[in-house]
Amino acid sequence: MDVFEALADSVRRDLLERLAGAPARVVDLAADYPISRPAISKHLRILTDAGLVCAEPHGRERHYRLAPAGLTPLHDYLDKLRPPRPPIPEHAFDGLDLEVRRTTRERQTTTSIDNDKEQTA
């Protein structure tokens, strides 16, 4: 199953959000839903097969955690949908505008001082 199929179910999306906060056991995850532990286990298996979740054994228990690398296909897809960014970040223009204004003021001040000197000379 691919990432998009795994994310098609709202319970699996909720499980991912929960696991993004911290790893959890099946029993802890099942307590948050009105469905059985085997159903939660099935959802976790689907998420694991899609590479979105991984299970780590801790004694007799398995702790599930988010596998951020599994989100790469989703990020890639969303990047294709975003409009292209300008090569220069927008905030850089703010700094440029400030520098142009400062330089213009300095030149006007220097020019008016020079004109005053010429008139008094």
PDB file of N, CA and C in Angstrom, residues 107-121:
ATOM      1  N   ARG A 107      22.328  60.968   0.398  1.00  0.00           N
ATOM      2  CA  ARG A 107      22.721  61.758  -0.781  1.00  0.00           C
ATOM      3  C   ARG A 107      22.020  63.106  -0.785  1.00  0.00           C
ATOM      4  N   GLN A 108      20.737  63.107  -0.404  1.00  0.00           N
ATOM      5  CA  GLN A 108      20.006  64.378  -0.359  1.00  0.00           C
ATOM      6  C   GLN A 108      20.602  65.293   0.693  1.00  0.00           C
ATOM      7  N   THR A 109      20.969  64.728   1.834  1.00  0.00           N
ATOM      8  CA  THR A 109      21.580  65.527   2.893  1.00  0.00           C
ATOM      9  C   THR A 109      22.922  66.059   2.432  1.00  0.00           C
ATOM     10  N   THR A 110      23.751  65.229   1.812  1.00  0.00           N
ATOM     11  CA  THR A 110      25.073  65.640   1.322  1.00  0.00           C
ATOM     12  C   THR A 110      24.928  66.698   0.231  1.00  0.00           C
ATOM     13  N   THR A 111      23.977  66.524  -0.660  1.00  0.00           N
ATOM     14  CA  THR A 111      23.760  67.479  -1.751  1.00  0.00           C
ATOM     15  C   THR A 111      23.305  68.827  -1.203  1.00  0.00           C
ATOM     16  N   SER A 112      22.409  68.819  -0.231  1.00  0.00           N
ATOM     17  CA  SER A 112      21.930  70.094   0.320  1.00  0.00           C
ATOM     18  C   SER A 112      23.036  70.807   1.096  1.00  0.00           C
ATOM     19  N   ILE A 113      23.915  70.063   1.766  1.00  0.00           N
ATOM     20  CA  ILE A 113      25.054  70.682   2.473  1.00  0.00           C
ATOM     21  C   ILE A 113      26.014  71.279   1.463  1.00  0.00           C
ATOM     22  N   ASP A 114      26.304  70.552   0.370  1.00  0.00           N
ATOM     23  CA  ASP A 114      27.195  71.058  -0.674  1.00  0.00           C
ATOM     24  C   ASP A 114      26.612  72.316  -1.311  1.00  0.00           C
ATOM     25  N   ASN A 115      25.297  72.327  -1.565  1.00  0.00           N
ATOM     26  CA  ASN A 115      24.649  73.503  -2.150  1.00  0.00           C
ATOM     27  C   ASN A 115      24.721  74.683  -1.208  1.00  0.00           C
ATOM     28  N   ASP A 116      24.559  74.434   0.080  1.00  0.00           N
ATOM     29  CA  ASP A 116      24.644  75.529   1.054  1.00  0.00           C
ATOM     30  C   ASP A 116      26.057  76.102   1.072  1.00  0.00           C
ATOM     31  N   LYS A 117      27.075  75.242   0.979  1.00  0.00           N
ATOM     32  CA  LYS A 117      28.464  75.704   0.973  1.00  0.00           C
ATOM     33  C   LYS A 117      28.752  76.547  -0.252  1.00  0.00           C
ATOM     34  N   GLU A 118      28.207  76.115  -1.411  1.00  0.00           N
ATOM     35  CA  GLU A 118      28.444  76.851  -2.646  1.00  0.00           C
ATOM     36  C   GLU A 118      27.773  78.228  -2.584  1.00  0.00           C
ATOM     37  N   GLN A 119      26.604  78.296  -2.005  1.00  0.00           N
ATOM     38  CA  GLN A 119      25.875  79.568  -1.927  1.00  0.00           C
ATOM     39  C   GLN A 119      26.554  80.536  -0.958  1.00  0.00           C
ATOM     40  N   THR A 120      27.168  80.022   0.106  1.00  0.00           N
ATOM     41  CA  THR A 120      27.831  80.906   1.062  1.00  0.00           C
ATOM     42  C   THR A 120      29.244  81.279   0.627  1.00  0.00           C
ATOM     43  N   ALA A 121      29.775  80.556  -0.324  1.00  0.00           N
ATOM     44  CA  ALA A 121      31.156  80.834  -0.739  1.00  0.00           C
ATOM     45  C   ALA A 121      31.258  81.982  -1.689  1.00  0.00           C
TER      46      ALA A 121
END
